[in-house]
N, CA, C and O atoms as a Tinker XYZ file with bonds, in Angstrom:
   464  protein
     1  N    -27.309000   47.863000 -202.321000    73     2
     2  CA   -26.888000   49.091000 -201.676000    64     1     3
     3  C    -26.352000   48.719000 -200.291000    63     2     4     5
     4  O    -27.222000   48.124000 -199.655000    81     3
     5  N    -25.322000   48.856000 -199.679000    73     3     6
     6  CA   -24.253000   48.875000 -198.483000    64     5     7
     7  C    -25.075000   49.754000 -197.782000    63     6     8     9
     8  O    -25.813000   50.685000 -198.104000    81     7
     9  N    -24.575000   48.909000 -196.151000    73     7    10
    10  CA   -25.114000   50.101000 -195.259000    64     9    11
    11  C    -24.662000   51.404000 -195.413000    63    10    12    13
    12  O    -25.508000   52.277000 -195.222000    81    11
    13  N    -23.678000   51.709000 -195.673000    73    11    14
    14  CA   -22.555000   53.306000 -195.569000    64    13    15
    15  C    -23.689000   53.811000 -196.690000    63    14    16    17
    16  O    -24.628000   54.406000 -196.161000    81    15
    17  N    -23.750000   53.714000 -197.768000    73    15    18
    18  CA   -25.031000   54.476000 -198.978000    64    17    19
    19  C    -25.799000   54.464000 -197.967000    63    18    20    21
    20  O    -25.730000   55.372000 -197.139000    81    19
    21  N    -26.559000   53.574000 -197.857000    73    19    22
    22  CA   -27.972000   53.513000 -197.119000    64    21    23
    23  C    -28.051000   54.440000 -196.411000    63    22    24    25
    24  O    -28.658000   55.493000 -196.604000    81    23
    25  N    -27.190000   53.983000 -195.178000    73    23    26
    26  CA   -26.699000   55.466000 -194.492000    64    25    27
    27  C    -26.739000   56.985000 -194.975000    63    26    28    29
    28  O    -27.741000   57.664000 -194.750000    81    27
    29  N    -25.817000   57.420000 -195.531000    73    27    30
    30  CA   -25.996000   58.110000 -196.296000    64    29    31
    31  C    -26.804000   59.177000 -196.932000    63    30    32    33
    32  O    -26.828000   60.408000 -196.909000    81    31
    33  N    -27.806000   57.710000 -197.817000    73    31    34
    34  CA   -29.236000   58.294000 -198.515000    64    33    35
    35  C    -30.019000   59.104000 -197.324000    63    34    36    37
    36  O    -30.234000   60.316000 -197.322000    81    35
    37  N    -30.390000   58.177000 -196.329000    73    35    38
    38  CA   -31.297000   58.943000 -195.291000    64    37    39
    39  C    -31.000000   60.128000 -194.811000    63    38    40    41
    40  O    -31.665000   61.154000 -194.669000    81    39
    41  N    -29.400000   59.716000 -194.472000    73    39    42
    42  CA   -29.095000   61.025000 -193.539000    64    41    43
    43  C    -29.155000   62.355000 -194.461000    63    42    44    45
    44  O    -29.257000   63.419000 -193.850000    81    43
    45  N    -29.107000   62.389000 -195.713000    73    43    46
    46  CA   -29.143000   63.231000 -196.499000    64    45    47
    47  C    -30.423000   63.704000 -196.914000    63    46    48    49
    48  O    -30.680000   64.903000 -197.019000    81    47
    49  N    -31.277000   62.732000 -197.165000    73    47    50
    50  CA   -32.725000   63.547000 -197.396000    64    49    51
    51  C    -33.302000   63.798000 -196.169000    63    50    52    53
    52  O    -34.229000   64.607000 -196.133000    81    51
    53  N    -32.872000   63.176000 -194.999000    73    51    54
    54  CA   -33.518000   63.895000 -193.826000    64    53    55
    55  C    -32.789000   65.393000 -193.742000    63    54    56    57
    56  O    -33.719000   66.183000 -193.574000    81    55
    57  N    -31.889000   65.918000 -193.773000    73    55    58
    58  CA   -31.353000   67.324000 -193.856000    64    57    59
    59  C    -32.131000   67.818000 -194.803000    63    58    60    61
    60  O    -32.907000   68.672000 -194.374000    81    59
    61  N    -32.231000   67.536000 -196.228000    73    59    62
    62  CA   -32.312000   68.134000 -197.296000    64    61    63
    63  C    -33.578000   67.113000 -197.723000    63    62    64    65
    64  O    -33.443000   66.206000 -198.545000    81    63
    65  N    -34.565000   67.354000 -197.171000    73    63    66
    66  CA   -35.898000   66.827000 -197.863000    64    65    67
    67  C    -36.094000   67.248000 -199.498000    63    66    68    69
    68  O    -36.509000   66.409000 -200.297000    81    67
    69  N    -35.767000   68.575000 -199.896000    73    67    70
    70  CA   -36.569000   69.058000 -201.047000    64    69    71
    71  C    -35.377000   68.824000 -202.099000    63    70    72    73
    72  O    -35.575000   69.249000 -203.238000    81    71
    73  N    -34.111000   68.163000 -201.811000    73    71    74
    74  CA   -33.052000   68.211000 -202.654000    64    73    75
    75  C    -33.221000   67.633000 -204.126000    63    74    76    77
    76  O    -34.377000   67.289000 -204.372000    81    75
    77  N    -32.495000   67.494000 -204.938000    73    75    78
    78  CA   -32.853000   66.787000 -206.582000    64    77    79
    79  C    -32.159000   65.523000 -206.219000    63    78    80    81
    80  O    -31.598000   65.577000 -205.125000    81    79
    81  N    -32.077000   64.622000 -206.735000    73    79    82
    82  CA   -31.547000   63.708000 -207.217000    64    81    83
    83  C    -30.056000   64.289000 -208.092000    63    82    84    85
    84  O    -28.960000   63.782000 -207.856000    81    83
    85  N    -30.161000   64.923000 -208.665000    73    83    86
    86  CA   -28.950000   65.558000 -208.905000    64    85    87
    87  C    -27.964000   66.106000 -207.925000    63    86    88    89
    88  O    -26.743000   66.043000 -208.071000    81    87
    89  N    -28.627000   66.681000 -206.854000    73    87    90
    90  CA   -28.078000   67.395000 -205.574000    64    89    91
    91  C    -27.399000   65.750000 -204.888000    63    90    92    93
    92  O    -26.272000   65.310000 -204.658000    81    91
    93  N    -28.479000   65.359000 -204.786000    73    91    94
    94  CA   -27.774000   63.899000 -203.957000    64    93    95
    95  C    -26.811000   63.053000 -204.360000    63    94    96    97
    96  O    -26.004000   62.463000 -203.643000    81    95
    97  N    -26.969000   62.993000 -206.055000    73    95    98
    98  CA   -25.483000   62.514000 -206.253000    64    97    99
    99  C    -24.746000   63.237000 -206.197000    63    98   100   101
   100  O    -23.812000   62.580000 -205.736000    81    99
   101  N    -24.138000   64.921000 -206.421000    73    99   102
   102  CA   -23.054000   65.155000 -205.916000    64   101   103
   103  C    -22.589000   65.229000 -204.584000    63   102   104   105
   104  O    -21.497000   65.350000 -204.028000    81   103
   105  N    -24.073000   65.088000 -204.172000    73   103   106
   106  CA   -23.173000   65.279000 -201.818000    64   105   107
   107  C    -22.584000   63.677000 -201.771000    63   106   108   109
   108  O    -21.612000   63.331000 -201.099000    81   107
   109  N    -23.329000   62.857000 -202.569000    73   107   110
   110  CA   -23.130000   61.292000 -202.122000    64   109   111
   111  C    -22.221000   61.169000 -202.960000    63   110   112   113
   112  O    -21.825000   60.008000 -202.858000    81   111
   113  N    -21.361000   61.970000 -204.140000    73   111   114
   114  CA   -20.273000   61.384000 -204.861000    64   113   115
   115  C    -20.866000   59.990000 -205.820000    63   114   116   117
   116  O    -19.959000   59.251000 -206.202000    81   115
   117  N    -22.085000   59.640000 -206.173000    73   115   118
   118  CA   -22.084000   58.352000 -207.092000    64   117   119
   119  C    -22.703000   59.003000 -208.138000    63   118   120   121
   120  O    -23.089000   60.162000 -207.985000    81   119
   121  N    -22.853000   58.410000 -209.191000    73   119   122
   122  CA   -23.110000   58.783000 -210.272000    64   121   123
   123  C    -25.286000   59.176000 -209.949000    63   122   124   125
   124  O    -25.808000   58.970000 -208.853000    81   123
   125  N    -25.977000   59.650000 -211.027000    73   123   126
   126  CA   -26.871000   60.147000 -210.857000    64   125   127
   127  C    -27.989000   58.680000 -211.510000    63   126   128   129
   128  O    -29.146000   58.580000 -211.103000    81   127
   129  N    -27.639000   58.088000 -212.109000    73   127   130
   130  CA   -28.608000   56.691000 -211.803000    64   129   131
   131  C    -28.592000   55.851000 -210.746000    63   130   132   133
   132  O    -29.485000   55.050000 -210.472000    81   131
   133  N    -27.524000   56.034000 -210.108000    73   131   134
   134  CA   -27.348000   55.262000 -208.929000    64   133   135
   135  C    -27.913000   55.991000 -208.234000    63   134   136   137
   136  O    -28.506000   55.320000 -207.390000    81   135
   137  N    -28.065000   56.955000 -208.106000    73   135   138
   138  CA   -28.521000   57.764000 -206.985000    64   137   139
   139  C    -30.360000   57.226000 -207.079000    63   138   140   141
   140  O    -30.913000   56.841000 -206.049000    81   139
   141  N    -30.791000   57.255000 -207.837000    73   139   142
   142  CA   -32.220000   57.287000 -208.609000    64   141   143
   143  C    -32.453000   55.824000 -208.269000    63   142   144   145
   144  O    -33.571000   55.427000 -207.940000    81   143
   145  N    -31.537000   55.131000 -208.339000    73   143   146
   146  CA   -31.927000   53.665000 -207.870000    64   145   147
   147  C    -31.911000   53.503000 -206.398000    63   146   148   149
   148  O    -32.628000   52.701000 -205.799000    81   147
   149  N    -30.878000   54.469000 -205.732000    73   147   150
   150  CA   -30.934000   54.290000 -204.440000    64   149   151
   151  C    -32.039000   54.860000 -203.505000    63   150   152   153
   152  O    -32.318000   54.624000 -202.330000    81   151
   153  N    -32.621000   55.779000 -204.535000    73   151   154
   154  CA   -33.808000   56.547000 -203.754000    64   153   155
   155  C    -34.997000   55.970000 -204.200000    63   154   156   157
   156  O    -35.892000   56.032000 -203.356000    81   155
   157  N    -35.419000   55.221000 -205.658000    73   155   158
   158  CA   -36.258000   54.185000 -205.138000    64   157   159
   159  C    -36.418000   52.855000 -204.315000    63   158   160   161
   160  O    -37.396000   52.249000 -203.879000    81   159
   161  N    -34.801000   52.608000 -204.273000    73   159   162
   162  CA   -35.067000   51.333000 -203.264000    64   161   163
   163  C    -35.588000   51.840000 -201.932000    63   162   164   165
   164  O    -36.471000   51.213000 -201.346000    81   163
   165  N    -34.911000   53.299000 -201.285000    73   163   166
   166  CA   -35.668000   53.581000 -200.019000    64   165   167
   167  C    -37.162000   53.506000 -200.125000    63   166   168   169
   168  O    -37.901000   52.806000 -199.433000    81   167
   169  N    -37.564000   54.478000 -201.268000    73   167   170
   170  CA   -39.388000   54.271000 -201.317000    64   169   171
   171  C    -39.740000   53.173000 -201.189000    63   170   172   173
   172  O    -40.532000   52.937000 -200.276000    81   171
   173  N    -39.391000   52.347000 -201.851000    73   171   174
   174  CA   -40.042000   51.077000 -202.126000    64   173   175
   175  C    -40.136000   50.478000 -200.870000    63   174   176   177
   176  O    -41.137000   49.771000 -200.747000    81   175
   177  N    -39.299000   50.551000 -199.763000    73   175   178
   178  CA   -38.559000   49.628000 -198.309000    64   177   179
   179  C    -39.831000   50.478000 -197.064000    63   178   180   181
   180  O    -40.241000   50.186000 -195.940000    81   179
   181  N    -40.085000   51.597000 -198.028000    73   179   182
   182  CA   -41.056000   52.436000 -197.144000    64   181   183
   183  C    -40.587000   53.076000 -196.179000    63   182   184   185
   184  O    -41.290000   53.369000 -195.212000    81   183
   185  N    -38.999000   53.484000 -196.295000    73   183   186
   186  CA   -38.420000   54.043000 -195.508000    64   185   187
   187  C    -38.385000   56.102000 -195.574000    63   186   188   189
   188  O    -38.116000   57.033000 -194.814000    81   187
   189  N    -38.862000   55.881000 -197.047000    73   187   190
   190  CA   -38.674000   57.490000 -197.488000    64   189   191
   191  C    -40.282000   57.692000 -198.294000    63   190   192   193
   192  O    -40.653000   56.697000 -198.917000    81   191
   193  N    -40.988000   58.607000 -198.302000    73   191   194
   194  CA   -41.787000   59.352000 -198.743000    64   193   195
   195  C    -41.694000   60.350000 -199.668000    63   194   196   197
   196  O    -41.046000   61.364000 -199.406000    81   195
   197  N    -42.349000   60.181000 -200.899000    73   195   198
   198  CA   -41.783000   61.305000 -201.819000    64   197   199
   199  C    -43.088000   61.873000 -202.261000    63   198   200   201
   200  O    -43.855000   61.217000 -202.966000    81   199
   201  N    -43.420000   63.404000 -201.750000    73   199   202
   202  CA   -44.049000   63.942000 -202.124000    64   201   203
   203  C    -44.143000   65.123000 -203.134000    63   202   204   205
   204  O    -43.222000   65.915000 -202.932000    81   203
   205  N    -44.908000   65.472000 -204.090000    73   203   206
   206  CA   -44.552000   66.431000 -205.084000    64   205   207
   207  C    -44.830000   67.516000 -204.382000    63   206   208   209
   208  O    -45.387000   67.708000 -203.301000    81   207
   209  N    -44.210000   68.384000 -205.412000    73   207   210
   210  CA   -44.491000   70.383000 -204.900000    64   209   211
   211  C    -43.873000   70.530000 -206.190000    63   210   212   213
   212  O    -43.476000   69.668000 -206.974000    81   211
   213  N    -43.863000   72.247000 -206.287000    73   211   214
   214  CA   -44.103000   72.888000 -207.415000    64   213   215
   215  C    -42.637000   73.669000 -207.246000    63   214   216   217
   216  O    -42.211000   73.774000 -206.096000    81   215
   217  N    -42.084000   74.055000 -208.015000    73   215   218
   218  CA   -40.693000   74.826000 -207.610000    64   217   219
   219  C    -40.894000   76.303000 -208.175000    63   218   220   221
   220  O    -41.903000   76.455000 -208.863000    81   219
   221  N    -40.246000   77.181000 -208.022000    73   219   222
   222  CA   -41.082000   78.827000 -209.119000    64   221   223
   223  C    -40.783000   78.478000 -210.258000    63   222   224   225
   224  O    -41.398000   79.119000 -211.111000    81   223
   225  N    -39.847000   77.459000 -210.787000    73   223   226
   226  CA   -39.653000   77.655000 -212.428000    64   225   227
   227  C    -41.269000   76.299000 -212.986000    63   226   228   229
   228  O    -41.243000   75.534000 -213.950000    81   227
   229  N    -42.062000   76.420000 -212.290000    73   227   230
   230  CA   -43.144000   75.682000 -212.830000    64   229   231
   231  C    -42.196000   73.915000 -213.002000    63   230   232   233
   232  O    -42.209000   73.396000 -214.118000    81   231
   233  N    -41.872000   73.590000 -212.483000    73   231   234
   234  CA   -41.358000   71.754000 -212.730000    64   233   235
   235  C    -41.795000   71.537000 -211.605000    63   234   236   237
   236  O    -41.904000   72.211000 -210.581000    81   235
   237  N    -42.083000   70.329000 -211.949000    73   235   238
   238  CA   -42.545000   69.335000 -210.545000    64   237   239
   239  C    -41.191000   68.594000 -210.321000    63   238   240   241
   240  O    -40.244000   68.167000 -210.981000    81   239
   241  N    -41.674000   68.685000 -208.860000    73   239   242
   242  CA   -40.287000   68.530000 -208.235000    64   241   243
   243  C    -40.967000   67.510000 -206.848000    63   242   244   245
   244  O    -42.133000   67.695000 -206.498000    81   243
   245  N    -40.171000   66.556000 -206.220000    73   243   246
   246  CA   -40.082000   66.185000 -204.891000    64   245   247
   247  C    -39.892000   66.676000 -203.893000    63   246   248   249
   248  O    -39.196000   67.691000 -203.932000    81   247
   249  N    -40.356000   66.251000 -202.665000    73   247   250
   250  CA   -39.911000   66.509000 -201.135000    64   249   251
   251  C    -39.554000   65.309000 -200.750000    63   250   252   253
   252  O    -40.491000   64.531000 -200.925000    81   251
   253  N    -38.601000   64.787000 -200.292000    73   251   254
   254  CA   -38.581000   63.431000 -199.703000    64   253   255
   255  C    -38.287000   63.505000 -197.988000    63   254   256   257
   256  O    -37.619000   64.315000 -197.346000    81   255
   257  N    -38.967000   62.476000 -197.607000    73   255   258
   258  CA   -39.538000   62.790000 -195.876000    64   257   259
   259  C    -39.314000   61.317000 -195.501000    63   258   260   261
   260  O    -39.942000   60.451000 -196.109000    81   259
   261  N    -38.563000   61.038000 -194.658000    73   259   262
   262  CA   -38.840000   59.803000 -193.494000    64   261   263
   263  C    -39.448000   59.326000 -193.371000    63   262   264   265
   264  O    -40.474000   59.994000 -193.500000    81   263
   265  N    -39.687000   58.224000 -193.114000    73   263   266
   266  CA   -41.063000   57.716000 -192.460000    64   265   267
   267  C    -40.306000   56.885000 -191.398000    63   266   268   269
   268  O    -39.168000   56.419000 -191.338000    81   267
   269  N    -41.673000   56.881000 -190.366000    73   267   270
   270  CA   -40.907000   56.635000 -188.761000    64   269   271
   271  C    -40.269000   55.162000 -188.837000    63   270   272   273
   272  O    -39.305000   54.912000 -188.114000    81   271
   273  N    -40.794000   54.172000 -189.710000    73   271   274
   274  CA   -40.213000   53.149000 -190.086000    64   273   275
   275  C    -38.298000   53.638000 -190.813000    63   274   276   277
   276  O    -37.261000   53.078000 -190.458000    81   275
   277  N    -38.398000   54.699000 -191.763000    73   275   278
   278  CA   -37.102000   55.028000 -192.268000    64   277   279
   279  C    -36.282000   55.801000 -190.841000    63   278   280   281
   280  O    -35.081000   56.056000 -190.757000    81   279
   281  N    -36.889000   55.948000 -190.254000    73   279   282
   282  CA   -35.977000   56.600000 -189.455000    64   281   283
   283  C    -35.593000   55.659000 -188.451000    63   282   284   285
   284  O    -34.684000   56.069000 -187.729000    81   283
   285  N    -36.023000   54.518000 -188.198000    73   283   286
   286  CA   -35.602000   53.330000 -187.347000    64   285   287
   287  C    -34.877000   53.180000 -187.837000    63   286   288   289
   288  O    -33.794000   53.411000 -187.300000    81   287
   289  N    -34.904000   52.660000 -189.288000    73   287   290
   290  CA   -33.991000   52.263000 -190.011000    64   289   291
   291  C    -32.826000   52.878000 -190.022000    63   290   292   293
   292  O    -31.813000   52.259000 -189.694000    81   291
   293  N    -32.790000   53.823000 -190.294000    73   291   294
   294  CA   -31.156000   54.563000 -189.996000    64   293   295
   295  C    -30.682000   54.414000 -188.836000    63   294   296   297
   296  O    -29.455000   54.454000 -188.747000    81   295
   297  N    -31.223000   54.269000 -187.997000    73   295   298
   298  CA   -30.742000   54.121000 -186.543000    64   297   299
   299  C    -30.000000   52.909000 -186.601000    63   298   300   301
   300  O    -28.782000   52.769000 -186.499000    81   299
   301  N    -30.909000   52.024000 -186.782000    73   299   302
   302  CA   -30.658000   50.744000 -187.504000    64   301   303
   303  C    -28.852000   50.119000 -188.102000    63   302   304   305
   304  O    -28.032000   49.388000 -187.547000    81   303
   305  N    -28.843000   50.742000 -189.264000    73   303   306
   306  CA   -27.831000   51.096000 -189.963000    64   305   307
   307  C    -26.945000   51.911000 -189.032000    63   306   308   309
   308  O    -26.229000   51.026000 -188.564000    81   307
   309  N    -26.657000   52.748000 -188.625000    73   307   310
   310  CA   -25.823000   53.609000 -188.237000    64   309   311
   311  C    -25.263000   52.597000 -186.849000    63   310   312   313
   312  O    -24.076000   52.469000 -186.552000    81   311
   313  N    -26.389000   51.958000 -186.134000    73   311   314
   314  CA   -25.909000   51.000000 -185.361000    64   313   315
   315  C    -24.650000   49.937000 -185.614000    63   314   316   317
   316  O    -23.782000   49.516000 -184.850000    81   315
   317  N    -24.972000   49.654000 -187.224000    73   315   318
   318  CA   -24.303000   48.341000 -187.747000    64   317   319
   319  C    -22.966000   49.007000 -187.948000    63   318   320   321
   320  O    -21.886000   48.544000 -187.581000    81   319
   321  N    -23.176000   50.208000 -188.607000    73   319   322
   322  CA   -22.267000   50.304000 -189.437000    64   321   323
   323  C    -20.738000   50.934000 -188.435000    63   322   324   325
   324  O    -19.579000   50.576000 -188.642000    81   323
   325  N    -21.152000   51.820000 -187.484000    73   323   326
   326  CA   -20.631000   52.167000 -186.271000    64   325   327
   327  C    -19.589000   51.340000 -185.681000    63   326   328   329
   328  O    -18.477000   51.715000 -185.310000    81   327
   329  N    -20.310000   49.638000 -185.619000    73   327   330
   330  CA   -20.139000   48.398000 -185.024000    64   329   331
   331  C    -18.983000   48.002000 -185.738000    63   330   332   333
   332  O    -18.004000   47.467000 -185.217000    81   331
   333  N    -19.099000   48.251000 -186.842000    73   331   334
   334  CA   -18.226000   47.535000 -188.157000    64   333   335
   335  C    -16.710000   48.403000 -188.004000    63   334   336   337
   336  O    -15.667000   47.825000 -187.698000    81   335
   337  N    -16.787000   49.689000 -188.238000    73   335   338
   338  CA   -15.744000   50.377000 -188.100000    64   337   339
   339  C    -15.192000   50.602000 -186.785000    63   338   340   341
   340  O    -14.116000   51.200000 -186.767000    81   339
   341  N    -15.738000   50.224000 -185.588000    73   339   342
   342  CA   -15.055000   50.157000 -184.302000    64   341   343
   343  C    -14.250000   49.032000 -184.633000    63   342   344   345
   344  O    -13.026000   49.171000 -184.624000    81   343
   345  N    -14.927000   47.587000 -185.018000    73   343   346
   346  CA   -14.033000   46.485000 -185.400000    64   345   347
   347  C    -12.706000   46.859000 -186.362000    63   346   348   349
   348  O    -11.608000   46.445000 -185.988000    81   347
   349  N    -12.789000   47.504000 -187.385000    73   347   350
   350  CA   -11.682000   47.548000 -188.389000    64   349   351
   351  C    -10.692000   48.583000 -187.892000    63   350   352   353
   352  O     -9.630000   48.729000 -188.497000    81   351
   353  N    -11.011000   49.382000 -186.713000    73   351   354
   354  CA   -10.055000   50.233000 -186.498000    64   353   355
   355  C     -9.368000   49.491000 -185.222000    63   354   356   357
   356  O     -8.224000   49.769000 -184.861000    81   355
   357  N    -10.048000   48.677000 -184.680000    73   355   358
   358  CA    -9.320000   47.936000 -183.403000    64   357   359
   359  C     -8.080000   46.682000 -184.274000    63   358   360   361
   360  O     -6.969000   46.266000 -183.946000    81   359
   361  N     -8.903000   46.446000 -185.366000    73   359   362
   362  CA    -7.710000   45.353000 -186.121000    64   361   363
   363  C     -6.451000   46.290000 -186.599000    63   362   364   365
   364  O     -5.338000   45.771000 -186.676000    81   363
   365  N     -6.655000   47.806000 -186.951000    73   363   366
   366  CA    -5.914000   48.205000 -187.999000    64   365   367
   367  C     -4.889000   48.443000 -186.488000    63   366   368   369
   368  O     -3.740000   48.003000 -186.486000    81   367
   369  N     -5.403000   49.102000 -185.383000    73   367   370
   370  CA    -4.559000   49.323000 -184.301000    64   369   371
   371  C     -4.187000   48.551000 -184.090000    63   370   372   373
   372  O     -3.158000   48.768000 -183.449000    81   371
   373  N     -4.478000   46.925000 -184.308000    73   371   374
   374  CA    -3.230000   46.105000 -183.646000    64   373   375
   375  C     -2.093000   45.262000 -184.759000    63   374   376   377
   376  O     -1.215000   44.417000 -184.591000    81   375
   377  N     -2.670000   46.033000 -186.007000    73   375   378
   378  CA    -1.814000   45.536000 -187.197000    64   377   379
   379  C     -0.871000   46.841000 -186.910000    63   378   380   381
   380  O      0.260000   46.528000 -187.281000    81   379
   381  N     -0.874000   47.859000 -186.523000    73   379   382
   382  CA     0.061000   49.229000 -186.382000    64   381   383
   383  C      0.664000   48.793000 -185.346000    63   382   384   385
   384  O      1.879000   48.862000 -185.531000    81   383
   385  N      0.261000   48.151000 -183.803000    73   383   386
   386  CA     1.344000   48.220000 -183.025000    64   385   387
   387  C      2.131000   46.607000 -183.459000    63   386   388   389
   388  O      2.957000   46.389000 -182.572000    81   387
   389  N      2.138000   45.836000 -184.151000    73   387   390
   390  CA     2.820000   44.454000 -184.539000    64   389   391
   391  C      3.751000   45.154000 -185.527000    63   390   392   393
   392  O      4.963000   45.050000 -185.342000    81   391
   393  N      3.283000   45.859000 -186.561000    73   391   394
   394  CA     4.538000   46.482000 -187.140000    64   393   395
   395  C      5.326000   47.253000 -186.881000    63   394   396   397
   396  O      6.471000   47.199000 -187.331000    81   395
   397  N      4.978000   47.999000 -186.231000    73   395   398
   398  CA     5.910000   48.827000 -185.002000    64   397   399
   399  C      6.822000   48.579000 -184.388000    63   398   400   401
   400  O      7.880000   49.201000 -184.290000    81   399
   401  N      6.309000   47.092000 -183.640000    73   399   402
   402  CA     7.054000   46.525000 -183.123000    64   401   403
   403  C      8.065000   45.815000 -183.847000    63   402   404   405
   404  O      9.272000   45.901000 -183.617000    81   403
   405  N      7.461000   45.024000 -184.839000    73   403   406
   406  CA     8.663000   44.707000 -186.044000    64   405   407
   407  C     10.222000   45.648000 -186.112000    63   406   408   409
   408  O     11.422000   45.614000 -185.837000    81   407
   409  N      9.089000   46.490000 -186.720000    73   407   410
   410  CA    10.127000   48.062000 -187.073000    64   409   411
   411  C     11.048000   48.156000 -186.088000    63   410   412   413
   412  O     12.145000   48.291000 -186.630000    81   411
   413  N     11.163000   48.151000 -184.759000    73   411   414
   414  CA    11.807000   48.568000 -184.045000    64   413   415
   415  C     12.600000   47.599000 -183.773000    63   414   416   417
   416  O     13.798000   47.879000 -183.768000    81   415
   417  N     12.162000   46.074000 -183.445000    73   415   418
   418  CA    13.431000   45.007000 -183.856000    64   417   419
   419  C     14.055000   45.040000 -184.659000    63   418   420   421
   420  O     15.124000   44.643000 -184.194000    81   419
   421  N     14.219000   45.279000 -185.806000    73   419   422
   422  CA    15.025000   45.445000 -186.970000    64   421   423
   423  C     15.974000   46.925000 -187.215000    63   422   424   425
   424  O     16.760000   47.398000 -188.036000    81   423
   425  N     15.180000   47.349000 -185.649000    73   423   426
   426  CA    16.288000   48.719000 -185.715000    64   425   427
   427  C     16.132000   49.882000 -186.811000    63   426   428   429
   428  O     17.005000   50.716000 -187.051000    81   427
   429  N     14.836000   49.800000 -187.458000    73   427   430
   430  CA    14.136000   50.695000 -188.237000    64   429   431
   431  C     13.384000   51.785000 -187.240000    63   430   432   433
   432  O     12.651000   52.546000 -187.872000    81   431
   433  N     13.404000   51.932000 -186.328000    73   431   434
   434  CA    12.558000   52.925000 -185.948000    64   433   435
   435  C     13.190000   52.801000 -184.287000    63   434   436   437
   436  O     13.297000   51.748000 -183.659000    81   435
   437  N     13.564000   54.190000 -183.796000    73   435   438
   438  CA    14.349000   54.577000 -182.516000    64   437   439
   439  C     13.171000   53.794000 -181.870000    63   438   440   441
   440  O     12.010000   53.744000 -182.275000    81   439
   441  N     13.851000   53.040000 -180.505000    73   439   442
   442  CA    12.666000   52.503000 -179.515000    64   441   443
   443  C     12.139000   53.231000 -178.626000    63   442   444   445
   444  O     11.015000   53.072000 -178.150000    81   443
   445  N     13.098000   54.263000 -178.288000    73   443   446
   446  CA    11.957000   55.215000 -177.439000    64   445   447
   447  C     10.880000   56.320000 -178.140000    63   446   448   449
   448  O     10.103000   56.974000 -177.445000    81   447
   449  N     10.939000   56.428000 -179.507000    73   447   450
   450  CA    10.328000   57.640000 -179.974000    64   449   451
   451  C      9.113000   57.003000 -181.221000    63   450   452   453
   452  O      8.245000   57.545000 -181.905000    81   451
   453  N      9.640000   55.491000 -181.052000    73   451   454
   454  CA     8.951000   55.152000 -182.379000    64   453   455
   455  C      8.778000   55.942000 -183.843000    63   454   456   457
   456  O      7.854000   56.052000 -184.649000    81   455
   457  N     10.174000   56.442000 -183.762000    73   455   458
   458  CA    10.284000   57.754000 -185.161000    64   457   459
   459  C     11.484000   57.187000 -186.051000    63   458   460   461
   460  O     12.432000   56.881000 -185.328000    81   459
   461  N     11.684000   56.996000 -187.180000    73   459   462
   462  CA    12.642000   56.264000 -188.112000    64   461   463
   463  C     14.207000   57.441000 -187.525000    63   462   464
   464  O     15.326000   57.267000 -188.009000    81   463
């Protein structure tokens, strides 16, 4: 599991403690075993807490809760991941102004407006 899921997982059952596993794969977009794998790897890491409760249609159902260790952890993550995409957007900005600049030597793109 990638930090961005990881991410993700937490930030989502911390909003939505009592959500399904069904609920979480459609906010998270992955399929619903993945989801189930991703929410026991948090238990297991001891980052998430899953406690039962009762829902009115009589099914047992989860609460899933943080634990102050999981909530470092996201911090954690959100640190990295933050880090990562400041990097890829500083590369993509200087792959945009090199082609730009291209562009405009070749007389593809007006030099004062940078507009084709």
């Amino acid at each position: 599991m990638n930090d961005e899921l990881q991410y993700n997982v937490l930030k989502h059952l911390q909003a939505n403690p009592q959500a399904s596993q069904r609920e979480l794969a459609r906010a998270l977009g992955i399929s619903l075993g993945r989801t189930n794998h991703c929410v026991r790897a948090v238990i297991e890491r001891g980052w998430v807490k899953a406690q039962n409760f009762r829902r009115s249609n009589n099914k047992l159902a989860y609460a899933y809760l943080l634990t102050p260790e999981g909530i470092e952890q996201k911090a954690r993550i959100l640190a990295r991941f933050l880090k990562r995409k400041e990097a890829e957007y500083l590369a993509l900005q200087a792959e945009l102004e090199q082609l730009t600049a291209e562009a405009k030597a070749e007389g593809l793109l007006d030099p004062e407006t940078a507009k084709p």
